[in-house]
Short mmCIF file of C-alpha atoms (C1' of nucleotides) in Angstrom, two decimals:
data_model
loop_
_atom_site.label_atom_id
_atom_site.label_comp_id
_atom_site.label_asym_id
_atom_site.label_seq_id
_atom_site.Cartn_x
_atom_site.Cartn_y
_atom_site.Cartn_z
CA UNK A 1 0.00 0.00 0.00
CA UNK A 2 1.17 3.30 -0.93
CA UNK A 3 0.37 6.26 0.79
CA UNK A 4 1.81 9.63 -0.48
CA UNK A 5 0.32 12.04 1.17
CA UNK A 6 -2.26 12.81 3.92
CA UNK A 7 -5.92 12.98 3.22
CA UNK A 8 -8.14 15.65 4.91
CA UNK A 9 -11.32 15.48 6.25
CA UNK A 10 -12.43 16.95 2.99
CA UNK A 11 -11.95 14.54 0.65
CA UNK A 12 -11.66 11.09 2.79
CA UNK A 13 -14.14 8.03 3.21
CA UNK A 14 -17.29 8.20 1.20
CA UNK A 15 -20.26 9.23 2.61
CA UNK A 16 -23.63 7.68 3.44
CA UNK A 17 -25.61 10.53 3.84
CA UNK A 18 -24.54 14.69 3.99
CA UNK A 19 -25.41 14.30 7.80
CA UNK A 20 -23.24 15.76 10.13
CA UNK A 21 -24.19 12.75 12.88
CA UNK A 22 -23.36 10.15 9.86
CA UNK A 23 -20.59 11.77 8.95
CA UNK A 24 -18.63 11.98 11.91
CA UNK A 25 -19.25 8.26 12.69
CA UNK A 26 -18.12 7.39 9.33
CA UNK A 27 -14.66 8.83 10.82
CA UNK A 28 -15.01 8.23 14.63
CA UNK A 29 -18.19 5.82 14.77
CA UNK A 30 -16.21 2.15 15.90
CA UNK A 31 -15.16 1.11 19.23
CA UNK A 32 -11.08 2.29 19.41
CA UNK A 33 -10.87 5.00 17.67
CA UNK A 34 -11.86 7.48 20.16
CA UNK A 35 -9.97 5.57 22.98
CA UNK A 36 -6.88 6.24 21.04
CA UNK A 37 -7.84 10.29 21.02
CA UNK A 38 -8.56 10.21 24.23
CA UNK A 39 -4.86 8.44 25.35
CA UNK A 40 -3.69 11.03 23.09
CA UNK A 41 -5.16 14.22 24.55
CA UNK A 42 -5.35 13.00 28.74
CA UNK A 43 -2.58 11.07 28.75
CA UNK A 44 -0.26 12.47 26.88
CA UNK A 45 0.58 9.00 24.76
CA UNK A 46 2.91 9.44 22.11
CA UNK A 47 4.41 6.30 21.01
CA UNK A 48 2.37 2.65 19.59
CA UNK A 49 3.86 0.83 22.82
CA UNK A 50 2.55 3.42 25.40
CA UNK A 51 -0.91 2.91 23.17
CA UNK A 52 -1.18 -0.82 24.06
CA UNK A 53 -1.11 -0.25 27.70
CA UNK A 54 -4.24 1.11 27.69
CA UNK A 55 -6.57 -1.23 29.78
CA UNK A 56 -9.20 -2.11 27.19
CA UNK A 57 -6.15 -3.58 25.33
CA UNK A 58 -6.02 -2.77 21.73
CA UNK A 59 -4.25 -5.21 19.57
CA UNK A 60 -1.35 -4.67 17.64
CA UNK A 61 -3.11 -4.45 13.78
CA UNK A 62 -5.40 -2.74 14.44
CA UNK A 63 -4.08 0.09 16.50
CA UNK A 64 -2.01 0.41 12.92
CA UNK A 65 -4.61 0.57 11.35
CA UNK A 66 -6.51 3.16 13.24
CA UNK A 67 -3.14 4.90 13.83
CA UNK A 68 -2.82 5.57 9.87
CA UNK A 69 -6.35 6.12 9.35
CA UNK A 70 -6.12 9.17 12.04
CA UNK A 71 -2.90 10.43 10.04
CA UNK A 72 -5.04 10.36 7.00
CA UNK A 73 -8.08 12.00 8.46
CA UNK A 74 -5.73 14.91 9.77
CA UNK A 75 -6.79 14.26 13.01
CA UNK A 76 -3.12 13.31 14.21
CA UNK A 77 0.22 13.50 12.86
CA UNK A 78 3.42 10.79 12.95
CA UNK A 79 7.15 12.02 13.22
CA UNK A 80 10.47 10.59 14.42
CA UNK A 81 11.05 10.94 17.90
CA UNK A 82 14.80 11.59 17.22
CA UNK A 83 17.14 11.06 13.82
CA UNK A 84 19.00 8.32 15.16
CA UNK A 85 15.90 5.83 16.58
CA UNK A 86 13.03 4.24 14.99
CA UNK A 87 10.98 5.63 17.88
CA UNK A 88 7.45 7.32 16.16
CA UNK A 89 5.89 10.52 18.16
CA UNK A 90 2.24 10.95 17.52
CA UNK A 91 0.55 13.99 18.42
CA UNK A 92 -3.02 15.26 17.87
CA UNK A 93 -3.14 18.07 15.37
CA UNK A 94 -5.62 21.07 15.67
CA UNK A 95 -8.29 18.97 14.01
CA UNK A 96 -7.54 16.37 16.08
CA UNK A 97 -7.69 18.19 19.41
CA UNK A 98 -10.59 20.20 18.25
CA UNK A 99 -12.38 17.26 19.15
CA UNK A 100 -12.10 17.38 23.03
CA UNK A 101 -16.03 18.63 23.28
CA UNK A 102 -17.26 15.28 21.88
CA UNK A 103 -15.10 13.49 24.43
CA UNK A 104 -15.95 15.49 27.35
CA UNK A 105 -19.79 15.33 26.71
CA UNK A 106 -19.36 11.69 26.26
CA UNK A 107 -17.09 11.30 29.27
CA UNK A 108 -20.18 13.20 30.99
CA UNK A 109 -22.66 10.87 29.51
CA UNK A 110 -20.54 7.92 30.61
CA UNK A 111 -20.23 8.31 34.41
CA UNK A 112 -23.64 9.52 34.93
CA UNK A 113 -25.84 6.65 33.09
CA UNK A 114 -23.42 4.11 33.10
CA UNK A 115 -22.56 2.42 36.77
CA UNK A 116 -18.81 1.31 37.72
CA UNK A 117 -17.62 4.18 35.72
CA UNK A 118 -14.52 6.31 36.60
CA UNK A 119 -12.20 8.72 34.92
CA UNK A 120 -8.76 6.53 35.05
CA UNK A 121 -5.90 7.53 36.96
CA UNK A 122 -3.01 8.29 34.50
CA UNK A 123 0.72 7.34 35.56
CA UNK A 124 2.75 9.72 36.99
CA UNK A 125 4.58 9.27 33.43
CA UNK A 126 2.30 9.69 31.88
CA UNK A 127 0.66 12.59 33.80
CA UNK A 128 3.84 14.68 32.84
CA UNK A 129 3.39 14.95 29.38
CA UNK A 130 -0.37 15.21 29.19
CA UNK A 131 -1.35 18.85 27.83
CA UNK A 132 -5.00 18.89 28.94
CA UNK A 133 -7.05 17.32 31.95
CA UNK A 134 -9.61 14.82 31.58
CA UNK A 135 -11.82 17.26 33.65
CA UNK A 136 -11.03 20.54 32.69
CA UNK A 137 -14.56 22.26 31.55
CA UNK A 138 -12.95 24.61 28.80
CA UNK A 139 -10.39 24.52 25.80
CA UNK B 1 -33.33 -16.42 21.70
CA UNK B 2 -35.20 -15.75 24.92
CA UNK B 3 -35.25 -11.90 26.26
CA UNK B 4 -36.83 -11.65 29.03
CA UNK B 5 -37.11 -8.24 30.51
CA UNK B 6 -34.98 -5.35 29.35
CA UNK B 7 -31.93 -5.63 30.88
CA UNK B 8 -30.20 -1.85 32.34
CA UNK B 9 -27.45 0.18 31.80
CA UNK B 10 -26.09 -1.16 35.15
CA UNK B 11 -26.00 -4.87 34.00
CA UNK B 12 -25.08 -5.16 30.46
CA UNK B 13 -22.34 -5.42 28.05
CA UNK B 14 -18.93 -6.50 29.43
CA UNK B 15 -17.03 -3.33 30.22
CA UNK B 16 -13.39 -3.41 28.34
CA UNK B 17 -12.61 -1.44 31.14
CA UNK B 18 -14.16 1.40 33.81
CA UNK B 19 -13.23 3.92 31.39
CA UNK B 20 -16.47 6.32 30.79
CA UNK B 21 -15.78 7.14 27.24
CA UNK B 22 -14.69 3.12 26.71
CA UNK B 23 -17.87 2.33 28.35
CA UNK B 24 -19.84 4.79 26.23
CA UNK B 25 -18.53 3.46 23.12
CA UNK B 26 -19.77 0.10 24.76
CA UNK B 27 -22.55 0.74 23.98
CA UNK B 28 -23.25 3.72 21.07
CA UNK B 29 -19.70 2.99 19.70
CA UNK B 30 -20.74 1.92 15.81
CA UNK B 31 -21.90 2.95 13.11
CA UNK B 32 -25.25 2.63 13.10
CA UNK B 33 -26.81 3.42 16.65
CA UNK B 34 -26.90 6.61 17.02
CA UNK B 35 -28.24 7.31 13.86
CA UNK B 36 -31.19 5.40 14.94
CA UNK B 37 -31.45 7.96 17.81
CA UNK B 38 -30.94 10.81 15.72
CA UNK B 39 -33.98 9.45 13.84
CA UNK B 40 -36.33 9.54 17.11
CA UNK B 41 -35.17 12.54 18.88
CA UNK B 42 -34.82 14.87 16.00
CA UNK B 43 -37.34 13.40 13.41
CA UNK B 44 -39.83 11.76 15.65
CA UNK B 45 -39.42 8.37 13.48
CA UNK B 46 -40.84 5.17 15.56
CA UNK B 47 -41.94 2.50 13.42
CA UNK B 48 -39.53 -0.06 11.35
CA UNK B 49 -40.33 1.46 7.82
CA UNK B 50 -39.56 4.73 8.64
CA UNK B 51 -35.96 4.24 9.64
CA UNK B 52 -35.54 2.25 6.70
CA UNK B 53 -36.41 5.32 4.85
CA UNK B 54 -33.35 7.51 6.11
CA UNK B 55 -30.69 8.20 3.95
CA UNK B 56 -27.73 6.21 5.18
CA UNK B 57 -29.81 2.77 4.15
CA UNK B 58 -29.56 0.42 7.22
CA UNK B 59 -30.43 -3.03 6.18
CA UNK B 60 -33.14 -5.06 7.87
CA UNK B 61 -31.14 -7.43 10.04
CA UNK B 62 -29.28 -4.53 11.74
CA UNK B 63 -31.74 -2.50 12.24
CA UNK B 64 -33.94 -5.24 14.02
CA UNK B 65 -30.65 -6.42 16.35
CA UNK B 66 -29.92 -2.19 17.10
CA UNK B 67 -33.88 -1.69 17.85
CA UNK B 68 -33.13 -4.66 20.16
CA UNK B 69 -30.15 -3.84 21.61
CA UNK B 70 -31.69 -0.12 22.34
CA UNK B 71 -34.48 -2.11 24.19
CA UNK B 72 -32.15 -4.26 26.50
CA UNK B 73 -29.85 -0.90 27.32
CA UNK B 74 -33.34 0.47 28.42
CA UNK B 75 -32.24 3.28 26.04
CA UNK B 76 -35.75 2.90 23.71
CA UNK B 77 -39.23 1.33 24.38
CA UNK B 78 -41.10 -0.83 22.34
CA UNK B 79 -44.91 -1.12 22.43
CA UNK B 80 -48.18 -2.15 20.17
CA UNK B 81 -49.18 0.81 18.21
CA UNK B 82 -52.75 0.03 18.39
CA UNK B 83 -54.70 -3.51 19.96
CA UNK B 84 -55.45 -4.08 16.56
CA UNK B 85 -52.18 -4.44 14.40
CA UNK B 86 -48.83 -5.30 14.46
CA UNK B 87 -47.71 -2.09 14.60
CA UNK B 88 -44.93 -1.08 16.63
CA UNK B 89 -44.01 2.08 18.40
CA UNK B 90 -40.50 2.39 19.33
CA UNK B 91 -39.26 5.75 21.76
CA UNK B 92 -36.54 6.90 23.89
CA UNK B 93 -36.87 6.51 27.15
CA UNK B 94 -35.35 9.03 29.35
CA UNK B 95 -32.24 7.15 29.38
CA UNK B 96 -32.34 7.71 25.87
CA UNK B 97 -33.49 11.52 25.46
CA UNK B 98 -30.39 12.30 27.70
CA UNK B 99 -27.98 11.08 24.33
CA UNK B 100 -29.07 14.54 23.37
CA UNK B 101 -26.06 16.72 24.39
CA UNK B 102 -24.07 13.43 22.91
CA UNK B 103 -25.96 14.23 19.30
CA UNK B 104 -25.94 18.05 20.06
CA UNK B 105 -21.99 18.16 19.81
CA UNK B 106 -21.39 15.34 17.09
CA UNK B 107 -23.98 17.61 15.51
CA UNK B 108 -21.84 20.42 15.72
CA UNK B 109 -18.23 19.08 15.01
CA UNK B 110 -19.54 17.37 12.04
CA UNK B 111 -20.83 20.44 10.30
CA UNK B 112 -17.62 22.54 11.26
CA UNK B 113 -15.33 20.25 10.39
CA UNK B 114 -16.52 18.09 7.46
CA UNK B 115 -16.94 19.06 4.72
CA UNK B 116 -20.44 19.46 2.85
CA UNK B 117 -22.18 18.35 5.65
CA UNK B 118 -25.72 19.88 6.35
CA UNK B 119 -29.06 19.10 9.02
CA UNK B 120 -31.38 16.98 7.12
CA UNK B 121 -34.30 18.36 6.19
CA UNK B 122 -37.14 16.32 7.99
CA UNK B 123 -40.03 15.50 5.85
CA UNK B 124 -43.43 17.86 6.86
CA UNK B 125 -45.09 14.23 7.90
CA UNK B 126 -42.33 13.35 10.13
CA UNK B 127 -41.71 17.05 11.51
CA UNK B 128 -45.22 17.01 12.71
CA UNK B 129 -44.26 13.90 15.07
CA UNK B 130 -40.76 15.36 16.00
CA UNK B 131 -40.70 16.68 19.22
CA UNK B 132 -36.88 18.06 19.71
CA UNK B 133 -35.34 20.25 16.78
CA UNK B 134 -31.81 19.28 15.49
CA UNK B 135 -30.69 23.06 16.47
CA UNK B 136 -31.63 23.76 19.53
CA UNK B 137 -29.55 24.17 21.88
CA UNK B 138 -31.50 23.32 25.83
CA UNK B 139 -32.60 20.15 26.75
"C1'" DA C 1 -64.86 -15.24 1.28
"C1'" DG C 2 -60.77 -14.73 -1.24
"C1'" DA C 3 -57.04 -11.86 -3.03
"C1'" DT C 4 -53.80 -8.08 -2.37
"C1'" DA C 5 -51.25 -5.11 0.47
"C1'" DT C 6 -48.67 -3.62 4.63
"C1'" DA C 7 -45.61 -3.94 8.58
"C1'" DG C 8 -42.20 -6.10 11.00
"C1'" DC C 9 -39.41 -8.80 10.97
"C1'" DT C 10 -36.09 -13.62 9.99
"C1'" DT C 11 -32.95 -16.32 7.19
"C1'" DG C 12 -29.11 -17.29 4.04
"C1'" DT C 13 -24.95 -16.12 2.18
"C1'" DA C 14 -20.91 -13.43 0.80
"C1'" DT C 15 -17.73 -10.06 2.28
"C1'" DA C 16 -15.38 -7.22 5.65
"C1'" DA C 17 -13.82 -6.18 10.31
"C1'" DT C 18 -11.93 -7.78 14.53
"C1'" DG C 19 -9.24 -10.62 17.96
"C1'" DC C 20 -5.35 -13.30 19.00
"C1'" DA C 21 -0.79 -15.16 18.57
"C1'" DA C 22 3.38 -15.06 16.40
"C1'" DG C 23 7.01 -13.19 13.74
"C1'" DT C 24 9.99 -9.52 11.48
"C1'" DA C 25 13.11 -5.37 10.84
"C1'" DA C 26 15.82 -1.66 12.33
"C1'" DC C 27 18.14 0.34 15.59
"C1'" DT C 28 20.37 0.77 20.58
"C1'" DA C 29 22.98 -0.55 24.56
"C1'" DA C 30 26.15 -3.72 26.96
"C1'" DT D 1 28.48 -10.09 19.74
"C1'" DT D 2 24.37 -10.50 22.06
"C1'" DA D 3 20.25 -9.04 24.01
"C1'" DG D 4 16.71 -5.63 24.24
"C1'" DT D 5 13.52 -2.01 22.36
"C1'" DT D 6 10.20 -0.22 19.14
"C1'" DA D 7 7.01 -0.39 15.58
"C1'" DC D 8 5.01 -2.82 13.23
"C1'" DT D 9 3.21 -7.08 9.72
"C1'" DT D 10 1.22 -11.62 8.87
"C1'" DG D 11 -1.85 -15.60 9.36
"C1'" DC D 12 -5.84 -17.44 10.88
"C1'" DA D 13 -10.22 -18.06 13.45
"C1'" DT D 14 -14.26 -15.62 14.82
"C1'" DT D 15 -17.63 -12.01 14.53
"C1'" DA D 16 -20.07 -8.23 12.24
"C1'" DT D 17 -22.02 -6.23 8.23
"C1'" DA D 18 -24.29 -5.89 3.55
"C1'" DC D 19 -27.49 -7.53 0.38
"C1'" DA D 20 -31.31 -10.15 -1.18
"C1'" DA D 21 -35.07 -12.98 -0.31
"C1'" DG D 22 -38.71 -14.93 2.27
"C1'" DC D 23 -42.10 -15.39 6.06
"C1'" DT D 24 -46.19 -14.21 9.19
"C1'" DA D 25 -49.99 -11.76 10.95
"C1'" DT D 26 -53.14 -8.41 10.34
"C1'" DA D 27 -55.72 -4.85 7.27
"C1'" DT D 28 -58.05 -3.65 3.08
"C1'" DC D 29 -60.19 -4.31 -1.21
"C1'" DT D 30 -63.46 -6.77 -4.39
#
DNA sequence: AGATATAGCTTGTATAATGCAAGTAACTAA
DNA sequence: TTAGTTACTTGCATTATACAAGCTATATCT
């Protein structure tokens, strides 16, 4: 597979319908793909090890594959973490982090209908490099 | 297969973890759900045939198993239309009304940040039924 | 009464997505 | 030189989805 260059939300999967509802889930609408944002943005997870920690416990295709699909949305971007490793630094770009007000409402909707629910604790590691708060009411 | 009673959101699928937003997606997290929602809240749809009319073009086998699966979350209600026919009435329940902010800010990212996305324009036959607009913006 | 239509599904089958385990490639550190 | 780290890919079994067809109970028409 050959990918040149990065898609944008413009001109990526084909649409069912012009709805804005069926539209986003046609991005965002399957069970990891948000989880990933959301390690990205709280937790401040860079790198496809630090991704497989998570406790729901992605598997190792297809966080690729949702990993690439993100890059090719625009919602995230991959770089070297330094010239002299093959260590990969993803970060959320602007469309990418624009979409902390679906995750909070969400979060919201999540511990107050669902039971057993909590916001996770992050790692102190973790904790150090994460930009935004899983809390935190504004952008 | 033997449902009994509808099951709650307390008791049903296995969590992947206590995560509220990996709980969440649980549930809603494909691509056909909350489109189903969308379809009672904002265009007052309850019968079979009418969300086989909406754009996207759900098939018949999902639609029953999502109809169901709505049921068991106690997210919709199902009841006879009338003593005299099979006709079915499907609505949120409260559980399910409070998806709202959830659709509210898909809603809104969608239309920002995709392009040629627009609100559907709801037919005058089901606008009479539809109780919520897609726009507003209070519960 | 018998035929046609309507509504709400179920069933069958092909294709696609997912889950799980294992393996590979490039570099890094000892 | 050897072992470890990182980012994946591959193969295969299972599950979900798409598409088409069929079925059943009532409702309506003639």
């Amino acid at each position: 597979m050959q990918v040149t260059k990065p898609k944008y939300l413009t001109m990526t999967p084909p649409k069912r319908s012009p709805c804005p509802i069926s539209c986003t889930l046609d991005l965002i609408g399957d069970r990891w793909t948000l989880l990933i944002i959301r390690d990205m943005m709280f937790f401040g997870k860079q790198r496809f090890e630090e991704f497989l920690e998570s406790p729901e416990g992605i598997s190792t295709n297809i966080l690729a594959n949702r990993l690439r699909l993100l890059e090719e949305l625009g919602l995230a971007e991959k770089q070297l973490y330094s010239n002299h490793s093959r260590r990969m630094n993803y970060q959320l770009t602007e469309q990418g982090k624009s979409l902390r007000p679906v995750l909070k409402v969400v979060t919201l909707w999540g511990l107050k209908h669902i039971d057993d629910t909590q916001i996770p604790r992050s790692h102190p590691t973790d904790a150090d490099r994460s930009t935004e708060s899983f809390e935190a009411t504004e952008p």
